[in-house]
PDB file of C-alpha atoms in Angstrom:
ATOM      1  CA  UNK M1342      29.948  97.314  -9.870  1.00  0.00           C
ATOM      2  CA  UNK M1343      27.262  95.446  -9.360  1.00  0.00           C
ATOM      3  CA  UNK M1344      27.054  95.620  -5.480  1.00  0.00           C
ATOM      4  CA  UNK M1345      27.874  99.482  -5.809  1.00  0.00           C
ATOM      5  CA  UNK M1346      24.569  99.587  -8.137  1.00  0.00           C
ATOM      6  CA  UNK M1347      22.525  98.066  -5.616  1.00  0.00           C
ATOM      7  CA  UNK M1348      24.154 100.120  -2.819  1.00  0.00           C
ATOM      8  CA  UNK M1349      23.040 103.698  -5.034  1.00  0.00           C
ATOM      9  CA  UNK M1350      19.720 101.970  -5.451  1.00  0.00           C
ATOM     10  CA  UNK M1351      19.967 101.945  -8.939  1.00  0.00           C
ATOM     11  CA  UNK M1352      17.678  98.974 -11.157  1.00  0.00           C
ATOM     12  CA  UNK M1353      18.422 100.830 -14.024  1.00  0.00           C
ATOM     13  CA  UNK M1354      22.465 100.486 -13.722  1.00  0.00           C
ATOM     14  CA  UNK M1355      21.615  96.552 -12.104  1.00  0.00           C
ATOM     15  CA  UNK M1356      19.670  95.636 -15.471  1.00  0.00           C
ATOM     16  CA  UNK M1357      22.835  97.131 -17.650  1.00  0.00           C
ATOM     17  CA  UNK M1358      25.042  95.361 -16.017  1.00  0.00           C
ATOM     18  CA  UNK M1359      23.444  91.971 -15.881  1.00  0.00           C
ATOM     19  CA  UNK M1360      23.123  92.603 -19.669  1.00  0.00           C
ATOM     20  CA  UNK M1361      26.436  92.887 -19.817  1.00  0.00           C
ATOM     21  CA  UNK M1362      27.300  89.635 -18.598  1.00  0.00           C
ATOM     22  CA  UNK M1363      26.960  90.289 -14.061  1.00  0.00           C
ATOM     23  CA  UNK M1364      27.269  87.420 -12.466  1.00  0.00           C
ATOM     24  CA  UNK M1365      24.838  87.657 -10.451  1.00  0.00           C
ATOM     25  CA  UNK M1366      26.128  85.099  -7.241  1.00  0.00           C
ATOM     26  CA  UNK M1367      29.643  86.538  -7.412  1.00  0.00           C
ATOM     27  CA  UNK M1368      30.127  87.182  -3.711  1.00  0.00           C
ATOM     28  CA  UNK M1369      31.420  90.527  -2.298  1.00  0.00           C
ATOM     29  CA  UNK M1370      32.210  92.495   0.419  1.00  0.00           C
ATOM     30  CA  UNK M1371      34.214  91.763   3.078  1.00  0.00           C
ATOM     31  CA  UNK M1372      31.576  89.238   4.305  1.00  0.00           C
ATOM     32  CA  UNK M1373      31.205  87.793   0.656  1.00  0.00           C
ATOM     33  CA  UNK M1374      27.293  88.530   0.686  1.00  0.00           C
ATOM     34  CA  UNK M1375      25.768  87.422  -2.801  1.00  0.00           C
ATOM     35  CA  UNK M1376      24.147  90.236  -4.687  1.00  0.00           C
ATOM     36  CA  UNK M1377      20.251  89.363  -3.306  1.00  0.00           C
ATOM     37  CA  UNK M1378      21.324  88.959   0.379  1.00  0.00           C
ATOM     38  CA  UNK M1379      22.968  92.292  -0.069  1.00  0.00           C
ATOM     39  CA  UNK M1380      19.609  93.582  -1.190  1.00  0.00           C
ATOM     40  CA  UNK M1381      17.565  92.242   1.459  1.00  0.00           C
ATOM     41  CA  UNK M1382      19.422  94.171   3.613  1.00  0.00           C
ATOM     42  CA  UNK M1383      19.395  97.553   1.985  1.00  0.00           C
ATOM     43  CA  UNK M1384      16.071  97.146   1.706  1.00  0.00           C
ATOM     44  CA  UNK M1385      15.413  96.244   5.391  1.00  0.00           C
ATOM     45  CA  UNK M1386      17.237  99.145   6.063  1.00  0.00           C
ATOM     46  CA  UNK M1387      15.650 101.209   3.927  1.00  0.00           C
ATOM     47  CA  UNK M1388      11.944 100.373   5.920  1.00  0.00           C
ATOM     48  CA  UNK M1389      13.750 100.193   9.220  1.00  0.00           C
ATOM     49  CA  UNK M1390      16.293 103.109   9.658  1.00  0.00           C
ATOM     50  CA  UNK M1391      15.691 102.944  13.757  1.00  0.00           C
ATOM     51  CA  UNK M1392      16.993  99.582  13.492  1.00  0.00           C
ATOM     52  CA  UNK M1393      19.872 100.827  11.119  1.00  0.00           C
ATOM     53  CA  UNK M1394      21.151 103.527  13.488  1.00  0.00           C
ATOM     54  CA  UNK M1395      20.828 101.395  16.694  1.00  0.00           C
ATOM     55  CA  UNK M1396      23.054  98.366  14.920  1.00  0.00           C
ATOM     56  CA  UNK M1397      25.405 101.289  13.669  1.00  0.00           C
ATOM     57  CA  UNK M1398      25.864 103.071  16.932  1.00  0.00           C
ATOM     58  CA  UNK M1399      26.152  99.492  19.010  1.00  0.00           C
ATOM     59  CA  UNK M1400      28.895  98.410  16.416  1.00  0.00           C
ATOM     60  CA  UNK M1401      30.692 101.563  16.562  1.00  0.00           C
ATOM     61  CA  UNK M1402      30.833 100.929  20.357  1.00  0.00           C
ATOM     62  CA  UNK M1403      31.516  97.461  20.686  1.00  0.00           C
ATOM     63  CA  UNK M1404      34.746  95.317  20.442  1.00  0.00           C
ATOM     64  CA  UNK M1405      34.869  94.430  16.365  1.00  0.00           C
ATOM     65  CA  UNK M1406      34.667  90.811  15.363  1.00  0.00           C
ATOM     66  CA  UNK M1407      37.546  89.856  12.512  1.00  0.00           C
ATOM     67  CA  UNK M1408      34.812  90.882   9.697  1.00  0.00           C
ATOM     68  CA  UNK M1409      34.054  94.133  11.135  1.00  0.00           C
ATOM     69  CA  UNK M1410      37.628  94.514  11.459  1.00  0.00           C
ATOM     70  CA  UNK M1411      37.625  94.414   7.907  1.00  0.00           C
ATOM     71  CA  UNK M1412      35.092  96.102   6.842  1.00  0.00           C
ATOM     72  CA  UNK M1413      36.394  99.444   9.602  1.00  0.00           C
ATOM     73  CA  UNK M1414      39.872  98.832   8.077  1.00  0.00           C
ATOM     74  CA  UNK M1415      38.177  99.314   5.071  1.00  0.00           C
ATOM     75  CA  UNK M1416      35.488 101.731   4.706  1.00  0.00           C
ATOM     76  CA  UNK M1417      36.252 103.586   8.262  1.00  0.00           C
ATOM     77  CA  UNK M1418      38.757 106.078   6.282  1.00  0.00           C
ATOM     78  CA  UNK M1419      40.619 105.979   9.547  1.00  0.00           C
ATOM     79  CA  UNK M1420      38.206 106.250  12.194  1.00  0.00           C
ATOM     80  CA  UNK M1421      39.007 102.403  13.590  1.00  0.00           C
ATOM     81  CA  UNK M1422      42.520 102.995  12.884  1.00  0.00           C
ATOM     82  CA  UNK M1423      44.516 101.535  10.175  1.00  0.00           C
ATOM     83  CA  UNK M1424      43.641  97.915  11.489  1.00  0.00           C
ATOM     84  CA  UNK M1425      40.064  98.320  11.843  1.00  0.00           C
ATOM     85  CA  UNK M1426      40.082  97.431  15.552  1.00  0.00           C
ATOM     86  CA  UNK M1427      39.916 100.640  17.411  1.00  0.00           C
ATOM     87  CA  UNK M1428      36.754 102.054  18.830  1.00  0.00           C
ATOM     88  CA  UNK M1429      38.144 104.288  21.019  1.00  0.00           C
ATOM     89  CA  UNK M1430      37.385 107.246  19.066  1.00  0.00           C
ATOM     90  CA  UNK M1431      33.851 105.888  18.961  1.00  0.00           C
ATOM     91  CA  UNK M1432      33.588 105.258  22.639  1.00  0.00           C
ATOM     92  CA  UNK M1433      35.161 108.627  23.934  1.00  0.00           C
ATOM     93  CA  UNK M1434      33.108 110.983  21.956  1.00  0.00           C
ATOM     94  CA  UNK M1435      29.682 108.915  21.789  1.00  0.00           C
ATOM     95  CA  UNK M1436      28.006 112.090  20.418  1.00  0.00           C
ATOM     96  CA  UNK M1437      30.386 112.610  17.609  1.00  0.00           C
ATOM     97  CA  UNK M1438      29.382 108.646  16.524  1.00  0.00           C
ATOM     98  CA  UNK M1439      25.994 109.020  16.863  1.00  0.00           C
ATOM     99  CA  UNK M1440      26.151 111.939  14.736  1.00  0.00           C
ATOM    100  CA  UNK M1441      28.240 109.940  12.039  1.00  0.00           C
ATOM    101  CA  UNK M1442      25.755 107.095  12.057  1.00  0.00           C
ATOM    102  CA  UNK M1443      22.990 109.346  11.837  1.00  0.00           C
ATOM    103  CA  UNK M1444      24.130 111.098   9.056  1.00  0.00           C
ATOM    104  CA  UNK M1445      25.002 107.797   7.092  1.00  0.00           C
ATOM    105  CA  UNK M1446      21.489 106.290   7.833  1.00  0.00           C
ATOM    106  CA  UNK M1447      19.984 109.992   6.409  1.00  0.00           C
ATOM    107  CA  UNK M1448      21.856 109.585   3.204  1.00  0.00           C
ATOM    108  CA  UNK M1449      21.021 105.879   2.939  1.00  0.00           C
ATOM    109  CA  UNK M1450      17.609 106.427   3.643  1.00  0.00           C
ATOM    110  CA  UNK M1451      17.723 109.461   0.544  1.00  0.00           C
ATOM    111  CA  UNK M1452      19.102 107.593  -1.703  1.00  0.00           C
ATOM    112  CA  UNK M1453      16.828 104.081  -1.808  1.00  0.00           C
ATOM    113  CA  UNK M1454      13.596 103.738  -2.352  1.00  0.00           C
ATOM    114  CA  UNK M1455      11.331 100.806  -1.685  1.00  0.00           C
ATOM    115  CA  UNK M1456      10.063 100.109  -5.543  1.00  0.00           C
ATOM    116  CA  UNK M1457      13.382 100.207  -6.629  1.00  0.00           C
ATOM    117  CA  UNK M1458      15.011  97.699  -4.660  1.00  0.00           C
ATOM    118  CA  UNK M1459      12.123  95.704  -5.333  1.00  0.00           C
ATOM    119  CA  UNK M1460      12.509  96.316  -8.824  1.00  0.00           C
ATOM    120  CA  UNK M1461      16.063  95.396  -8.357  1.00  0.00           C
ATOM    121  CA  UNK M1462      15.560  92.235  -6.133  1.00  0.00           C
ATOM    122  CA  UNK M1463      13.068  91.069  -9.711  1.00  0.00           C
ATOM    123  CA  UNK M1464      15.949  91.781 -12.232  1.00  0.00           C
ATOM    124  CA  UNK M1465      18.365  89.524 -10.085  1.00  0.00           C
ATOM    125  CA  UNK M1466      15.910  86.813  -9.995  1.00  0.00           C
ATOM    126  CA  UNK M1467      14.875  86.520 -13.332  1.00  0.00           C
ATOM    127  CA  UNK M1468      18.791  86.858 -13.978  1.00  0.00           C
ATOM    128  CA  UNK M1469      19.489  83.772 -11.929  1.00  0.00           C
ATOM    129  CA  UNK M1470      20.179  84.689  -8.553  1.00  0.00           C
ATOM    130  CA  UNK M1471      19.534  81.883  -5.651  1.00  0.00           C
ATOM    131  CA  UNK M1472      17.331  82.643  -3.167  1.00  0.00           C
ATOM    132  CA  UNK M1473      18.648  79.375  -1.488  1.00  0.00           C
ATOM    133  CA  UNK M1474      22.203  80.367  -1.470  1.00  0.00           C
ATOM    134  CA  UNK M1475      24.210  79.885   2.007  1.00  0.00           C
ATOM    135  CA  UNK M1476      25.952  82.931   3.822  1.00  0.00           C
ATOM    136  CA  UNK M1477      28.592  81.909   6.439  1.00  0.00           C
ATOM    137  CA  UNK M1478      28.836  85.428   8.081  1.00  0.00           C
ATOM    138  CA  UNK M1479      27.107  86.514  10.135  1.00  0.00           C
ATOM    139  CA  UNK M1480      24.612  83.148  11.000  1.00  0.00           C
ATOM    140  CA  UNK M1481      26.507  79.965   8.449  1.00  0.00           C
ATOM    141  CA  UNK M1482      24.441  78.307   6.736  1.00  0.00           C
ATOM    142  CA  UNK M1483      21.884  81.634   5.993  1.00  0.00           C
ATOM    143  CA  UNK M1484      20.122  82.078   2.732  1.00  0.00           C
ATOM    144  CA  UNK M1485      18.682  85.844   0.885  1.00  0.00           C
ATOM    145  CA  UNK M1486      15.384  84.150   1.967  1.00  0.00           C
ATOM    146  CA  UNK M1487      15.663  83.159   5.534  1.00  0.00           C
ATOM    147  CA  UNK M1488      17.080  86.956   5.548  1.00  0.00           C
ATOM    148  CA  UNK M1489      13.964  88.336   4.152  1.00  0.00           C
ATOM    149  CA  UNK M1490      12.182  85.833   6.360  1.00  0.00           C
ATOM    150  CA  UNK M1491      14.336  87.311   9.622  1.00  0.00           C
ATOM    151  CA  UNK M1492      13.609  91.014   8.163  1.00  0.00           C
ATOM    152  CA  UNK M1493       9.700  90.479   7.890  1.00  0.00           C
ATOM    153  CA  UNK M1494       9.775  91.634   4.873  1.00  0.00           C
ATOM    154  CA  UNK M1495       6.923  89.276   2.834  1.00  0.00           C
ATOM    155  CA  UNK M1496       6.748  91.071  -0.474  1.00  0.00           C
ATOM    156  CA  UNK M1497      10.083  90.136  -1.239  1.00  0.00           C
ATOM    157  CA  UNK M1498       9.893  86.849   0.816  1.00  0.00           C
ATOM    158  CA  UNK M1499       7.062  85.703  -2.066  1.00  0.00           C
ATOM    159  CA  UNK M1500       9.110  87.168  -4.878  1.00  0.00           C
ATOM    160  CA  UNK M1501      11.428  85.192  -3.668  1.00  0.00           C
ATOM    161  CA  UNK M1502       9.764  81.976  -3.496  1.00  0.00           C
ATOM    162  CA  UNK M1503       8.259  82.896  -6.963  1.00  0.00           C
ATOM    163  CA  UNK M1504      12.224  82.213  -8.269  1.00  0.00           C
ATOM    164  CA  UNK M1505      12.422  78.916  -6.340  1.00  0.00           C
ATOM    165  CA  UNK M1506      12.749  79.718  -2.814  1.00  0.00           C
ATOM    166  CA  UNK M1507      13.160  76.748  -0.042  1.00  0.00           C
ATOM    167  CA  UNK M1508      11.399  77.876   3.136  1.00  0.00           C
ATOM    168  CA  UNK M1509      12.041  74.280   4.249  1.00  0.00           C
ATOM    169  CA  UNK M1510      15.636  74.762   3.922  1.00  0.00           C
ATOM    170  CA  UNK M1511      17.572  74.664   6.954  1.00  0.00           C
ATOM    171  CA  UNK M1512      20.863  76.577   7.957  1.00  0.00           C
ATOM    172  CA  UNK M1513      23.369  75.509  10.143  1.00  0.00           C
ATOM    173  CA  UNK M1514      21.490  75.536  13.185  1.00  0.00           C
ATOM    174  CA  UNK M1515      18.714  73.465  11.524  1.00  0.00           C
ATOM    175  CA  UNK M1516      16.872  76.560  11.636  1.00  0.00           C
ATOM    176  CA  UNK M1517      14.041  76.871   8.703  1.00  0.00           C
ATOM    177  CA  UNK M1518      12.588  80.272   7.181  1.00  0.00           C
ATOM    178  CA  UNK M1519       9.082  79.628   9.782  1.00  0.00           C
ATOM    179  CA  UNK M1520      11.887  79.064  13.045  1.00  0.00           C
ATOM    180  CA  UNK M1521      13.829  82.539  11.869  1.00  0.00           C
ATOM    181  CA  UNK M1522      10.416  84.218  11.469  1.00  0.00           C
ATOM    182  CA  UNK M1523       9.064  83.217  14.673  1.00  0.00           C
ATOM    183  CA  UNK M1524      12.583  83.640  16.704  1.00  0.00           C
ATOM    184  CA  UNK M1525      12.891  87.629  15.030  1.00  0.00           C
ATOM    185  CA  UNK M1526       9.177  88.505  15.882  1.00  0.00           C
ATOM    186  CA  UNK M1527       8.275  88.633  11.943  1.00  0.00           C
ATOM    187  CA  UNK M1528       4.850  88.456  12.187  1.00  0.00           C
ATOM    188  CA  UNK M1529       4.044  89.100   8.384  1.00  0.00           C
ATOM    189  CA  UNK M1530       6.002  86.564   7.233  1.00  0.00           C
ATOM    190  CA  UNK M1531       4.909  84.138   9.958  1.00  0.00           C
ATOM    191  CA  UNK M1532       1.579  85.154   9.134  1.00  0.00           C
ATOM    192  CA  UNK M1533       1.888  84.438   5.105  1.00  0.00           C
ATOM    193  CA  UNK M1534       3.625  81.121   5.739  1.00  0.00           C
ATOM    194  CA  UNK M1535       0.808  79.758   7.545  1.00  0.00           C
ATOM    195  CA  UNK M1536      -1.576  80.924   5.397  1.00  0.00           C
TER     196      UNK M1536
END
């Protein structure tokens, strides 16, 4: 429920639910993301939705990794097959799938809005939620801040930090939050860490 709150955008559901006892880290997904690094991303989505629709439309085209697999098998209602590892469909009506991701970065674009993620990002914080904790999919070893770092997204990168943040922290490539920032072109973030 919780992930499906921050999916709808929703601070006001996310603050019910951690008050009913959310556990905030419980993992989810099929690439068991932690609530925050779930929100990172809706939220970089939100203020990119170019960068949505071209990682949609290349994924629809491209060979699926096991995860995808998963999540096509999954949420694809059918149109990777029942295994989640045909694009076919996809790749011999390009137009049709460019239509589908277009109308599913629309709706997610509708339904979020910047001050409410943020709001949400604060209420999982305060509740607990690590900043520092390690992803294995889809770079091991990443944290919800290295994300935000990645993402250029420095309002949240400082909220983050506020709640106990590591930028020093290294993933699994002994990459830190300042190497990720540099390596994705995140020049705010780049900018506030050397400041």
């Amino acid at each position: 429920p919780l992930m499906c709150a921050i999916d709808l955008g929703r601070p006001d559901v996310v603050v019910a639910l951690i008050a009913q006892g959310a556990d905030v880290e419980k993992k989810a997904l099929t690439d068991n993301q932690s609530p925050l690094y779930y929100l990172v991303t809706q939220l970089f989505h939100k203020i990119n939705p170019a960068c949505m629709l071209f990682t949609w439309t290349q994924k629809m085209m491209e060979k699926p990794d096991v995860v995808l697999q998963d999540t096509f098998r999954r949420f694809g209602v059918g149109m990777a097959g029942t295994f989640g590892s045909d694009t076919a469909g996809p790749r011999s009506h390009p137009g049709l799938g460019i239509a589908v991701a277009k109308a599913l970065v629309k709706q997610h674009v509708s339904r979020h809005s910047v001050s409410n993620l943020m709001r949400i990002a604060t209420a999982l914080l305060k509740a607990g939620a690590s900043p520092n904790a390690p992803h294995t999919y889809p770079v091991q070893g990443r944290t919800p801040l290295m994300l935000a770092a990645e993402s250029d997204l420095p309002e949240l990168f400082d909220l983050m930090l506020q709640h106990g943040g590591d930028p020093l922290r290294p993933d699994a490539a002994q990459q830190n939050c300042m190497q990720i920032a540099q390596s994705f072109g995140a020049h705010k973030v780049v900018g506030y860490l050397r400041r």
